[in-house]
Short mmCIF file of C-alpha atoms and ligand atoms in Angstrom, two decimals:
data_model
loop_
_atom_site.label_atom_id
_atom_site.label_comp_id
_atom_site.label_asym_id
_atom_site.label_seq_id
_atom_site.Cartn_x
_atom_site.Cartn_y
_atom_site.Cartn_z
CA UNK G 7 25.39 14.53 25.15
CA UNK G 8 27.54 11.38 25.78
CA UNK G 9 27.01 9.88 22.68
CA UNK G 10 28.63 12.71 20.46
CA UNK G 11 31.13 12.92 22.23
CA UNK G 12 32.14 8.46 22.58
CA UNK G 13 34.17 8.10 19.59
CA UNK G 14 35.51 4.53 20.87
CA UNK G 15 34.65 1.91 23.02
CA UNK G 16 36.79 -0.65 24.75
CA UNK G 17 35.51 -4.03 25.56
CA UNK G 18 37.13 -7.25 27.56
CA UNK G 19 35.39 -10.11 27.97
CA UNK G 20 32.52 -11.24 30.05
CA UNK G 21 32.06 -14.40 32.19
CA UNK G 22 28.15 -14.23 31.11
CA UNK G 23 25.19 -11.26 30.93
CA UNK G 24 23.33 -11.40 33.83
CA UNK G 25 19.90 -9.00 34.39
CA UNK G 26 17.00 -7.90 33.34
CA UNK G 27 16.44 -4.75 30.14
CA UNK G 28 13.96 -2.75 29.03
CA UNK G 29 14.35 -1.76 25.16
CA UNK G 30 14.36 1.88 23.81
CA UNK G 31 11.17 1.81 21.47
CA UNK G 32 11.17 0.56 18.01
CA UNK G 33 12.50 2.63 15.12
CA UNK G 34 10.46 1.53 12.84
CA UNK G 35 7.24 2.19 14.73
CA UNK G 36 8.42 5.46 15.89
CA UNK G 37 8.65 6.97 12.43
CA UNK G 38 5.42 5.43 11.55
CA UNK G 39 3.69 6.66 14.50
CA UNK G 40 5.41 10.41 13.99
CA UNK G 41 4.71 10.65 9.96
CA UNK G 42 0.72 9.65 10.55
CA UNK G 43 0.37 11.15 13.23
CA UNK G 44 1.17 14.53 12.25
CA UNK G 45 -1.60 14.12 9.14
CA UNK G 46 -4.02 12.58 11.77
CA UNK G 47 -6.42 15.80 13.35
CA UNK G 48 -5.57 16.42 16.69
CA UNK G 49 -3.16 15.50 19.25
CA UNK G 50 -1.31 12.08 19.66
CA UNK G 51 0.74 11.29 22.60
CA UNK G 52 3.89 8.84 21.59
CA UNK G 53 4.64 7.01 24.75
CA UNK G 54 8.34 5.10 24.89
CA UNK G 55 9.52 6.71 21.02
CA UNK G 56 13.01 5.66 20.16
CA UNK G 57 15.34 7.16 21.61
CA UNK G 58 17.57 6.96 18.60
CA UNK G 59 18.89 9.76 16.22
CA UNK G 60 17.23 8.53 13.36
CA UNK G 61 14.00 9.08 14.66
CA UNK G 62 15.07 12.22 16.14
CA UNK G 63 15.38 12.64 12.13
CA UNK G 64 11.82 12.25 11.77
CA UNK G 65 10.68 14.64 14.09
CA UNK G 66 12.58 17.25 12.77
CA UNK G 67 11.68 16.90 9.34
CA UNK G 68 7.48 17.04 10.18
CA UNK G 69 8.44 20.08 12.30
CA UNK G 70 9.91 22.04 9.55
CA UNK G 71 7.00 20.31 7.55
CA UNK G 72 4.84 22.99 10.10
CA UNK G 73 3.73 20.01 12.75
CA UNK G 74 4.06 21.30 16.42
CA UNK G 75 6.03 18.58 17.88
CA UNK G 76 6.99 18.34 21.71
CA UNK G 77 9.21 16.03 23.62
CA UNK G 78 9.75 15.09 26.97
CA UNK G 79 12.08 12.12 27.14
CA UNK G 80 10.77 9.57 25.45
CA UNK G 81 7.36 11.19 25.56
CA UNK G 82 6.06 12.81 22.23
CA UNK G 83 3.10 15.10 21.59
CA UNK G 84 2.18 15.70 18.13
CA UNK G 85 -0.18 18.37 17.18
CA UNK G 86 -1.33 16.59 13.66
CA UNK G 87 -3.30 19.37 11.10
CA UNK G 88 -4.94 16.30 9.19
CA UNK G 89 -4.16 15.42 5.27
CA UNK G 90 -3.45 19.11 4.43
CA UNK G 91 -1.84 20.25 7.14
CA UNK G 92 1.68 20.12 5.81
CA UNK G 93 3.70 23.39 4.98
CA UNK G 94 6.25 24.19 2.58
CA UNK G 95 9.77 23.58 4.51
CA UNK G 96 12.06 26.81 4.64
CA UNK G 97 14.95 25.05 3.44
CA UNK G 98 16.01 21.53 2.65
CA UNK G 99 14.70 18.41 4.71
CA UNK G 100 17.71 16.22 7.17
CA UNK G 101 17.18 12.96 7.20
CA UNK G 102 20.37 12.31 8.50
CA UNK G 103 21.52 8.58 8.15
CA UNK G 104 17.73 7.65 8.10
CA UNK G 105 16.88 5.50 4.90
CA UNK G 106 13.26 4.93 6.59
CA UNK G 107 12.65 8.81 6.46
CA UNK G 108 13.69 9.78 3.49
CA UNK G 109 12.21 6.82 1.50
CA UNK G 110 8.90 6.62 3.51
CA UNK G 111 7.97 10.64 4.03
CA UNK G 112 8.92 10.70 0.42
CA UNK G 113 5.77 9.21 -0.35
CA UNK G 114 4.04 11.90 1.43
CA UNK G 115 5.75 14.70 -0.15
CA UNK G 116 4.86 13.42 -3.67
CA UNK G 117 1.51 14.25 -2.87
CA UNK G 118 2.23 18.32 -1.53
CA UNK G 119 0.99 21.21 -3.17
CA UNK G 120 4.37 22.58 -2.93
CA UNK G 121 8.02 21.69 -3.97
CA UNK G 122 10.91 20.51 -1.08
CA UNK G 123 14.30 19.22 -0.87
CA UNK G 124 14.96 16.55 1.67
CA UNK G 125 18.59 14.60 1.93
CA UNK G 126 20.97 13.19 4.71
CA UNK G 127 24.17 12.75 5.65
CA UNK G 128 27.21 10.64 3.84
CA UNK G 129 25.92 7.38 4.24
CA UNK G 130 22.41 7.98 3.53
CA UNK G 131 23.08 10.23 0.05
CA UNK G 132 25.03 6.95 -0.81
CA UNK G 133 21.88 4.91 -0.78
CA UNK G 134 19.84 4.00 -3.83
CA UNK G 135 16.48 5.86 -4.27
CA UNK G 136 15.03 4.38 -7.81
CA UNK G 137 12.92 2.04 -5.85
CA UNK G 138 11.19 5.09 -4.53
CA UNK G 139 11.22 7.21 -7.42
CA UNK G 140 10.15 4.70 -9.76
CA UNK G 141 6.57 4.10 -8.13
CA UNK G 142 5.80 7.79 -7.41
CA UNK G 143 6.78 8.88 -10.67
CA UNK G 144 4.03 6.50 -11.78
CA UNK G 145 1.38 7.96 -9.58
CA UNK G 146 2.42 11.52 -11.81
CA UNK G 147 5.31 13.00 -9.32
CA UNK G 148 8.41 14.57 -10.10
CA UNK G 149 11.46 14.01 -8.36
CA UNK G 150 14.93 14.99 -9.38
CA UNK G 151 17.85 13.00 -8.18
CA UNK G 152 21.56 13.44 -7.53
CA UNK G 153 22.87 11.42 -10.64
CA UNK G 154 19.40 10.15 -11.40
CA UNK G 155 19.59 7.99 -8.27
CA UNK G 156 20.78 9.84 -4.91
CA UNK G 157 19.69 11.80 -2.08
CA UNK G 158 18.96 14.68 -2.15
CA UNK G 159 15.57 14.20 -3.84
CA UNK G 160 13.97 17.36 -4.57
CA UNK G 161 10.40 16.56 -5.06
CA UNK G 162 7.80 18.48 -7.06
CA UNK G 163 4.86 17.65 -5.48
CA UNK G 164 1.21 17.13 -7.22
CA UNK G 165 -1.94 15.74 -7.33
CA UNK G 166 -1.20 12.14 -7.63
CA UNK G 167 -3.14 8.98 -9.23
CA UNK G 168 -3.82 5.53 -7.65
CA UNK G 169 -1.23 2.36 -8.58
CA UNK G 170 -0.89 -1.11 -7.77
CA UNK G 171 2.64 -1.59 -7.34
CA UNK G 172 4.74 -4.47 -7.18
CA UNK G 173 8.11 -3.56 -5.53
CA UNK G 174 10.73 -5.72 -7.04
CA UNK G 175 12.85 -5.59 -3.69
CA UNK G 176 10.94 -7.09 -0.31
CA UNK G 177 11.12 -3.56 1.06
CA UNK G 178 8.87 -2.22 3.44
CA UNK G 179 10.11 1.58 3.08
CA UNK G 180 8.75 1.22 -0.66
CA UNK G 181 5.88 -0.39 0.31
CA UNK G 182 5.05 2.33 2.99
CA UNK G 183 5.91 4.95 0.48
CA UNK G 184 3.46 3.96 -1.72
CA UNK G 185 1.38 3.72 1.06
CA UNK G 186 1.50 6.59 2.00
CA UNK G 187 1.30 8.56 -1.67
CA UNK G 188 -1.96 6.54 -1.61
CA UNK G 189 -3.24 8.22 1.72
CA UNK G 190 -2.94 11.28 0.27
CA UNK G 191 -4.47 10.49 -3.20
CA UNK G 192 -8.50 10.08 -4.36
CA UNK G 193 -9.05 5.89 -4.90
CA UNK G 194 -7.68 3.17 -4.08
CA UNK G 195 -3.93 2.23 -4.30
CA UNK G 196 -2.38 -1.15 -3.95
CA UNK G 197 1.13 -2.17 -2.83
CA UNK G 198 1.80 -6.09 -3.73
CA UNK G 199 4.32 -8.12 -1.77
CA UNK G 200 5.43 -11.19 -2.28
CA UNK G 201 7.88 -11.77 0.55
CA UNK G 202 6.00 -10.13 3.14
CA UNK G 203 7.91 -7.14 4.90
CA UNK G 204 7.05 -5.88 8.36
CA UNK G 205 3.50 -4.69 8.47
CA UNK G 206 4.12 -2.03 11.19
CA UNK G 207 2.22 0.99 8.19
CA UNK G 208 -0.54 -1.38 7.68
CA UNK G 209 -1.26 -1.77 11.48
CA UNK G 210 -0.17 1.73 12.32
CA UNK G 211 -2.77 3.21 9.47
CA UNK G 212 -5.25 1.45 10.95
CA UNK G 213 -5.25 2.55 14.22
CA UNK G 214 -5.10 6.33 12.90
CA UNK G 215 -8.66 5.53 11.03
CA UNK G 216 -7.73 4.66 7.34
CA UNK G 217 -8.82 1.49 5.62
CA UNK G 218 -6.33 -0.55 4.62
CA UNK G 219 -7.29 -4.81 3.65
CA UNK G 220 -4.44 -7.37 3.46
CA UNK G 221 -6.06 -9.99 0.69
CA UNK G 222 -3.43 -12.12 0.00
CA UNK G 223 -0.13 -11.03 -1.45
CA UNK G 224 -2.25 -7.51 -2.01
CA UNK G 225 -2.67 -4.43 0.48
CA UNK G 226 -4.93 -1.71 -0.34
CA UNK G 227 -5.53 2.11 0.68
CA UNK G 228 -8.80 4.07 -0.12
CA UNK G 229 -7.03 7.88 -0.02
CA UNK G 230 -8.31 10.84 1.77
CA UNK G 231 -9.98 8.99 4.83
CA UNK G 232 -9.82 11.37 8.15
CA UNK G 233 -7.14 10.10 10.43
CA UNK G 234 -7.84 10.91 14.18
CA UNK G 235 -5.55 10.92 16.31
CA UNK G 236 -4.28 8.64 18.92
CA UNK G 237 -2.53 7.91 22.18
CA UNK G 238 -0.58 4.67 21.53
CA UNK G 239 3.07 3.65 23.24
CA UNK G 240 5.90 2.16 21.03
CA UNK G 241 6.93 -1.41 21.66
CA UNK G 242 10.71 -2.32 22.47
CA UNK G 243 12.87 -2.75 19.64
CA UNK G 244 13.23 -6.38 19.08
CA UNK G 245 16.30 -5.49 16.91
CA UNK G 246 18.12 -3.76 19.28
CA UNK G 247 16.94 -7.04 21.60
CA UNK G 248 19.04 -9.06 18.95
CA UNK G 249 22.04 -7.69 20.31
CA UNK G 250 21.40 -9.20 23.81
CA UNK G 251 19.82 -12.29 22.05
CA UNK G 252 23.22 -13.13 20.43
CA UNK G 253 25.27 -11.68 23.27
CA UNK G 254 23.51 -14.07 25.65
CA UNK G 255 24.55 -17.19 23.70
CA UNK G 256 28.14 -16.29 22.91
CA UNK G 257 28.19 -16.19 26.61
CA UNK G 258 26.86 -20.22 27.92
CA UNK G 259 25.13 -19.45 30.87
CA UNK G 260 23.43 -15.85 30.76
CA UNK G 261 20.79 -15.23 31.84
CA UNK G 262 18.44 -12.20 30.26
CA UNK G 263 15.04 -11.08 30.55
CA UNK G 264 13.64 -8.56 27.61
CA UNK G 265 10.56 -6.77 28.87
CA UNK G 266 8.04 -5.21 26.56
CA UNK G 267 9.92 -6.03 23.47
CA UNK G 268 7.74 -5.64 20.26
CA UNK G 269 6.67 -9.18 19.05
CA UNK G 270 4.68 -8.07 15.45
CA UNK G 271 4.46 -12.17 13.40
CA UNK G 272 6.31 -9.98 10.45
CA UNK G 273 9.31 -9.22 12.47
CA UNK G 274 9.65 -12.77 15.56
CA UNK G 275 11.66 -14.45 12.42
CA UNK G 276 14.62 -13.88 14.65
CA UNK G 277 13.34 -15.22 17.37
CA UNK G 278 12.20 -18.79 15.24
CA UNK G 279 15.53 -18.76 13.83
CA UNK G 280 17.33 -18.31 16.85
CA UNK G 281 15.07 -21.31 18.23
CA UNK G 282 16.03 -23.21 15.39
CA UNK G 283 19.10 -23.04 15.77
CA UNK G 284 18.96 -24.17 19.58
CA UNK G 285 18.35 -21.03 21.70
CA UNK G 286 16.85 -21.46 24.73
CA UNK G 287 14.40 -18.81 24.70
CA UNK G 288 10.78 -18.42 26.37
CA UNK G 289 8.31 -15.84 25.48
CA UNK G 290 6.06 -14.36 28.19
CA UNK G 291 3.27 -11.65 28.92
CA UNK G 292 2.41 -11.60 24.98
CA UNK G 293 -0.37 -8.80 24.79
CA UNK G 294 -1.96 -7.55 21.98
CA UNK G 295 -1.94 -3.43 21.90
CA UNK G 296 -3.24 -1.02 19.11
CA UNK G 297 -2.73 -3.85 16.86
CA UNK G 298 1.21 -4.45 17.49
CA UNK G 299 1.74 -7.87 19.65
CA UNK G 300 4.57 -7.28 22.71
CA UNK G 301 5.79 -9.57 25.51
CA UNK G 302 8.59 -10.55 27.42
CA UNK G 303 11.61 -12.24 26.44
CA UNK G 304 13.90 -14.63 28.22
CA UNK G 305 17.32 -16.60 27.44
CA UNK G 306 19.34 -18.89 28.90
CA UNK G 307 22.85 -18.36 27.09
CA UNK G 308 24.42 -21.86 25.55
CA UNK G 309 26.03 -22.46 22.18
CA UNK G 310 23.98 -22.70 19.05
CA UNK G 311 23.85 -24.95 15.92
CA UNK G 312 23.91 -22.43 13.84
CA UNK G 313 21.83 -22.48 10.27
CA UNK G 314 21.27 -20.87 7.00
CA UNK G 315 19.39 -17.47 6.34
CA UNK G 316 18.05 -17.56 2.51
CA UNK G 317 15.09 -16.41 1.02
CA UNK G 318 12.30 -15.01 2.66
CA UNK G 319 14.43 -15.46 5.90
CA UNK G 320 16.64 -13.05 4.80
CA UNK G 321 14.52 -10.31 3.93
CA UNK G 322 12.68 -11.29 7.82
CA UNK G 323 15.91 -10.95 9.28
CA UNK G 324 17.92 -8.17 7.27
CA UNK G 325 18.98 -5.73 10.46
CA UNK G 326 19.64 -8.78 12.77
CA UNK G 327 22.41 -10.18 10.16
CA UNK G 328 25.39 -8.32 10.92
CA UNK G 329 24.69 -9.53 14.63
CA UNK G 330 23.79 -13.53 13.57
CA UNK G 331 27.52 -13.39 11.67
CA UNK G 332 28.85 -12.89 14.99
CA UNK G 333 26.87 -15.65 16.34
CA UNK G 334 27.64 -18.09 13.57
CA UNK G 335 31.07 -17.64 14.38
CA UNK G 336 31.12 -19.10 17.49
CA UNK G 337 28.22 -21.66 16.70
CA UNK G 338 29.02 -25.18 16.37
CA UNK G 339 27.92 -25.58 12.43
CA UNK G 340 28.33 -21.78 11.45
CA UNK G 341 26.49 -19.73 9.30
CA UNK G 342 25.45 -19.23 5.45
CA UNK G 343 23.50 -15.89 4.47
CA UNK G 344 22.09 -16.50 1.04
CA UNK G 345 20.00 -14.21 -0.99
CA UNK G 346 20.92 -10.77 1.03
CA UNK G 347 22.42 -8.64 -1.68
CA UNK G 348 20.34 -5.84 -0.26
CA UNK G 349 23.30 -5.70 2.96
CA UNK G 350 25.29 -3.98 -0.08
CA UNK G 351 22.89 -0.93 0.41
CA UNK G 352 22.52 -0.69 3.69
CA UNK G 353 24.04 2.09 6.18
CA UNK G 354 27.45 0.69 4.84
CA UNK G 355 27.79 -2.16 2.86
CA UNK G 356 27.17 -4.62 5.70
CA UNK G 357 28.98 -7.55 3.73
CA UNK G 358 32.16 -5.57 3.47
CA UNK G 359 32.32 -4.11 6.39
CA UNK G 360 30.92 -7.67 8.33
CA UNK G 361 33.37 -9.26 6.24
CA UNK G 362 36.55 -6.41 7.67
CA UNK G 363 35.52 -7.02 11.28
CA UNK G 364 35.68 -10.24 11.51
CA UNK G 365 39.16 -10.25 9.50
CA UNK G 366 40.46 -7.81 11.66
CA UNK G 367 39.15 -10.28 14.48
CA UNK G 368 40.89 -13.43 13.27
CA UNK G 369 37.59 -14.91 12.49
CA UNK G 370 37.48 -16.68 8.75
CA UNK G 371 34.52 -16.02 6.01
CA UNK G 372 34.17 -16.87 2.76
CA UNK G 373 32.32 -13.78 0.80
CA UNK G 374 29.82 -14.22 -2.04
CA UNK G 375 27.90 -10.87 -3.98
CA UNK G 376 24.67 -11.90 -2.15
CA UNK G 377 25.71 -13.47 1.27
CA UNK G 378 28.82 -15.09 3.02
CA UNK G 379 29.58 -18.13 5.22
CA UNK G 380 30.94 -18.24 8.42
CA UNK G 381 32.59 -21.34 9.55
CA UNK G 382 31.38 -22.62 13.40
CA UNK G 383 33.34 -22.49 16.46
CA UNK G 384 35.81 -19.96 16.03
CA UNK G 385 37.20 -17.72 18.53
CA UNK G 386 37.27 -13.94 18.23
CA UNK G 387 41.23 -12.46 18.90
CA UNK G 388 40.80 -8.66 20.61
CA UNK G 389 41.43 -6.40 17.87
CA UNK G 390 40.49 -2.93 16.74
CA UNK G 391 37.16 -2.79 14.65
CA UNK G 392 35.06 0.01 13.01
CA UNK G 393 31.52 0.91 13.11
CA UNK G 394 32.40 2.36 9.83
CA UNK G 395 29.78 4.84 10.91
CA UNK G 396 26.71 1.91 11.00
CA UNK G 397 25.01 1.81 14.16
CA UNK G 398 24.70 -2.45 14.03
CA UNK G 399 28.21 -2.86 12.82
CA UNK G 400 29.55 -0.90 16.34
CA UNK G 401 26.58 -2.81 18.21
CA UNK G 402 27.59 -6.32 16.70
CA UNK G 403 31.24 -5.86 17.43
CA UNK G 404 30.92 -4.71 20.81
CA UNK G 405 29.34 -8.29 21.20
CA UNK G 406 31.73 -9.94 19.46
CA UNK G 407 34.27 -8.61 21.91
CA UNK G 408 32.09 -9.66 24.80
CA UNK G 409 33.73 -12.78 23.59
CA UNK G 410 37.14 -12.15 22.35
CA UNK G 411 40.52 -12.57 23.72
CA UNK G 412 41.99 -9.54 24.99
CA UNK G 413 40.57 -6.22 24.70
CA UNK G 414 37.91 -5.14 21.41
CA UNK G 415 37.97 -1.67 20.69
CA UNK G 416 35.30 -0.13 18.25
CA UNK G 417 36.10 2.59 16.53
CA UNK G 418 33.12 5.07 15.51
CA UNK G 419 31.45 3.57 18.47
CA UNK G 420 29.13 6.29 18.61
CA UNK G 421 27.51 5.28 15.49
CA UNK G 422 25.31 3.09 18.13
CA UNK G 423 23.23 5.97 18.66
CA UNK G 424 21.58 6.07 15.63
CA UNK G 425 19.07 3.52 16.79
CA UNK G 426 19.88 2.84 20.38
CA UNK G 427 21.95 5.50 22.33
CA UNK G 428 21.88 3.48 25.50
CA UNK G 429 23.68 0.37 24.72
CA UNK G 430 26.51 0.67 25.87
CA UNK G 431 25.47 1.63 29.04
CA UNK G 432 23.08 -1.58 29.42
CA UNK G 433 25.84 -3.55 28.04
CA UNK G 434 28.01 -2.61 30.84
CA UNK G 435 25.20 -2.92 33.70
CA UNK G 436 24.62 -6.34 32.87
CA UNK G 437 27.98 -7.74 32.08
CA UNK G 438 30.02 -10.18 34.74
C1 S3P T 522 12.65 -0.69 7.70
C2 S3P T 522 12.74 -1.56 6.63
C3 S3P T 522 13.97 -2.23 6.25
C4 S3P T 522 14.99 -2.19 7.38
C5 S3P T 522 15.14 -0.83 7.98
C6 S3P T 522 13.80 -0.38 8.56
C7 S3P T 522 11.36 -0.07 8.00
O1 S3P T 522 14.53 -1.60 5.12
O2 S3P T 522 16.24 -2.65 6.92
O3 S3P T 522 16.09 -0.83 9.00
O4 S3P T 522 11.20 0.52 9.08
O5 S3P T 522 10.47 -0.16 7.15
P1 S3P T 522 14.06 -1.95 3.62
O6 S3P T 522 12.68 -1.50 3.43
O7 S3P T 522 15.04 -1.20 2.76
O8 S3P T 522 14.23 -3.44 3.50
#
């Protein structure tokens, strides 16, 4: 396949983007949609799945789990066996780079009659686990980390009691790991947020059949209901959108049209922001289906004002950041990310390697522990980047030279894959 084998990618710049896209579906419904649906009974057909690897990651972890899985394309059948389907893996569980796997099926695997191993690749056995570990120790697992902290987890599963958690991070892996320990468990158990995170587990659990009641700050489970299983197609990514969202206004005059493009309230923070901060954007077509809101998107390229992200913004925005430093570059006002010290654990450490980009790029920031700032208009030299193996570091860059003098080259492009394997190609349809 192309995308092992694209190590770099060389960019010039573009007059302005100019057509219309359709958006591989979004990662984190995919996994959603995969995990319950392979504890649902029956079969559920997964129109428009990402195309990425880390959902490719999912699927091959419920398949050793025992689930029949097919695939055609973007087409995926799974043959769910209900609550107690699942089957003790042969050998160790790949994540690959997928944090949303790991942490979220984790949650799921607490509650096994059996014991299993499941880890990753570099990146992802870099990547702190406590916030998982910590709740489902509490409901009575017992999981063994590397160092205490690390993938690989091997998990001992058992019969698990109810919680009501409060995550001390905004994130909504731990908040659909608990979820789903609580799916699996007698009672009711309760997950309490107080900077929302997407809801995509809450809306995707209902839709399989379980009840689950937002009061508040508080979300609830009653365990053991009978999930049935579902035909239900996967909304464009509106974070891979963000890529053509920035690239559009680093280029004055673009014009793009995003069809389909997932549009859930816990995830259009981007879209405010970007409105905010001057984008010309209209939003079309908004339908509601199986609970997850989509429409069309389009944008009229200019320059923007730029802002602040800080607070509950950040946590809104957290996978659109490496992309919105790019943008605040060449914004009029530039850009301050506040609050954000969970880039540092991230597929890299998207403050450092932000922060190396745009050095390498001639673009100034000033670097804090939590956040940076990104003085306005700036120009981008050509220059050799690195993905550093992080799919929106290569994806962000690759904008960024959309704008640059000279020629970009990203290093590691490949990386891109990992949530959207077809950028590159849509990047050069639509370029001018
Ligand atoms: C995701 C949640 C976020 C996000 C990740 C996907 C999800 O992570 O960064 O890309 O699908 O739930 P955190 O839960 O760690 O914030």
């Amino acid at each position: 396949m192309m995308k092992s084998l694209l190590m770099q990618y060389s960019v010039f710049p573009a007059k302005i983007l100019n057509g219309t896209i359709r958006l591989p579906g979004d990662k984190s419904i995919s996994h959603r949609y995969a995990m319950i649906a392979s504890v649902a009974e029956g079969t559920s057909r997964l129109d428009h799945y990402s195309t990425g690897a880390d959902c490719q990651s999912t699927l091959g972890c419920m398949r050793a789990l025992g689930i029949e899985i097919e695939r055609d394309g973007s087409t995926v059948l799974v043959h769910g066996k209900g609550l107690d389907g699942l089957r003790a893996p042969a050998g160790p569980l790949d994540a690959g780079n997928s944090g949303s796997t790991i942490r979220m099926l984790s949650g799921m695997l607490a509650a096994q009659p059996f014991e299993c191993e499941i880890g990753g690749d570099e990146s992802l056995s870099k990547r702190p686990m406590q916030r998982i570990m910590t709740p489902l120790a509490a409901m009575g697992a017992r999981i063994q980390a590397r160092d205490g902290k690390f993938p690989p987890l091997r998990i001992h599963g058992a019969k698990l009691t109810p919680i009501e958690y409060e995550p001390p991070v905004a994130s909504a892996q731990v908040k659909t790991c608990v979820l789903f320990a609580g799916l699996h468990t007698e009672g009711v158990t309760g997950v309490v947020e107080k900077t929302q995170t997407r809801d995509h587990t809450e809306v995707a659990l209902r839709e399989f059949g379980a009840a689950i009641r937002r009061a508040g700050h508080s979300i609830t489970i009653e365990g053991r209901p009978k999930l049935q299983a579902r035909v239900l197609a996967v909304p464009g990514d509106l974070s891979s959108a963000a890529f053509f969202l920035v690239a559009a206004n680093l280029l004055p005059g673009s014009k793009l049209v995003l069809e389909g493009v997932g549009l859930s309230p816990s995830r259009t923070g981007l879209i405010d922001w970007l409105m905010a901060a001057g984008a010309q954007i209209r939003v079309l077509d908004v339908k509601q289906t199986a609970g997850e809101m989509t429409g069309t998107i389009s944008v009229t390229g200019r320059q923007l004002e730029g802002g602040v992200i800080e607070k509950a913004m950040t946590a809104a925005l957290i996978d659109e950041i490496p992309v919105l430093a790019v943008l605040g570059a060449a914004s009029r006002n530039g850009l301050t990310v506040r609050d954000a010290a969970e880039l540092r654990v991230k597929e890299t450490d998207r403050i450092a390697t932000v922060a190396e980009n745009m050095g390498r790029m001639g673009v100034r920031i000033e670097v804090a522990e939590d956040g940076f700032h990104i003085p306005g208009n700036q120009t981008f030299e050509g220059a050799k980047v690195d993905s550093f193996g992080d799919h929106r570091i290569a994806m962000a860059f690759a904008v960024a030279g959309l704008a640059a003098k000279g020629e970009t080259v990203v290093d590691n492009a490949e990386a891109a894959s990992v949530s959207f394997p077809e950028f590159y190609d849509i990047l050069n349809r639509i370029r001018e």
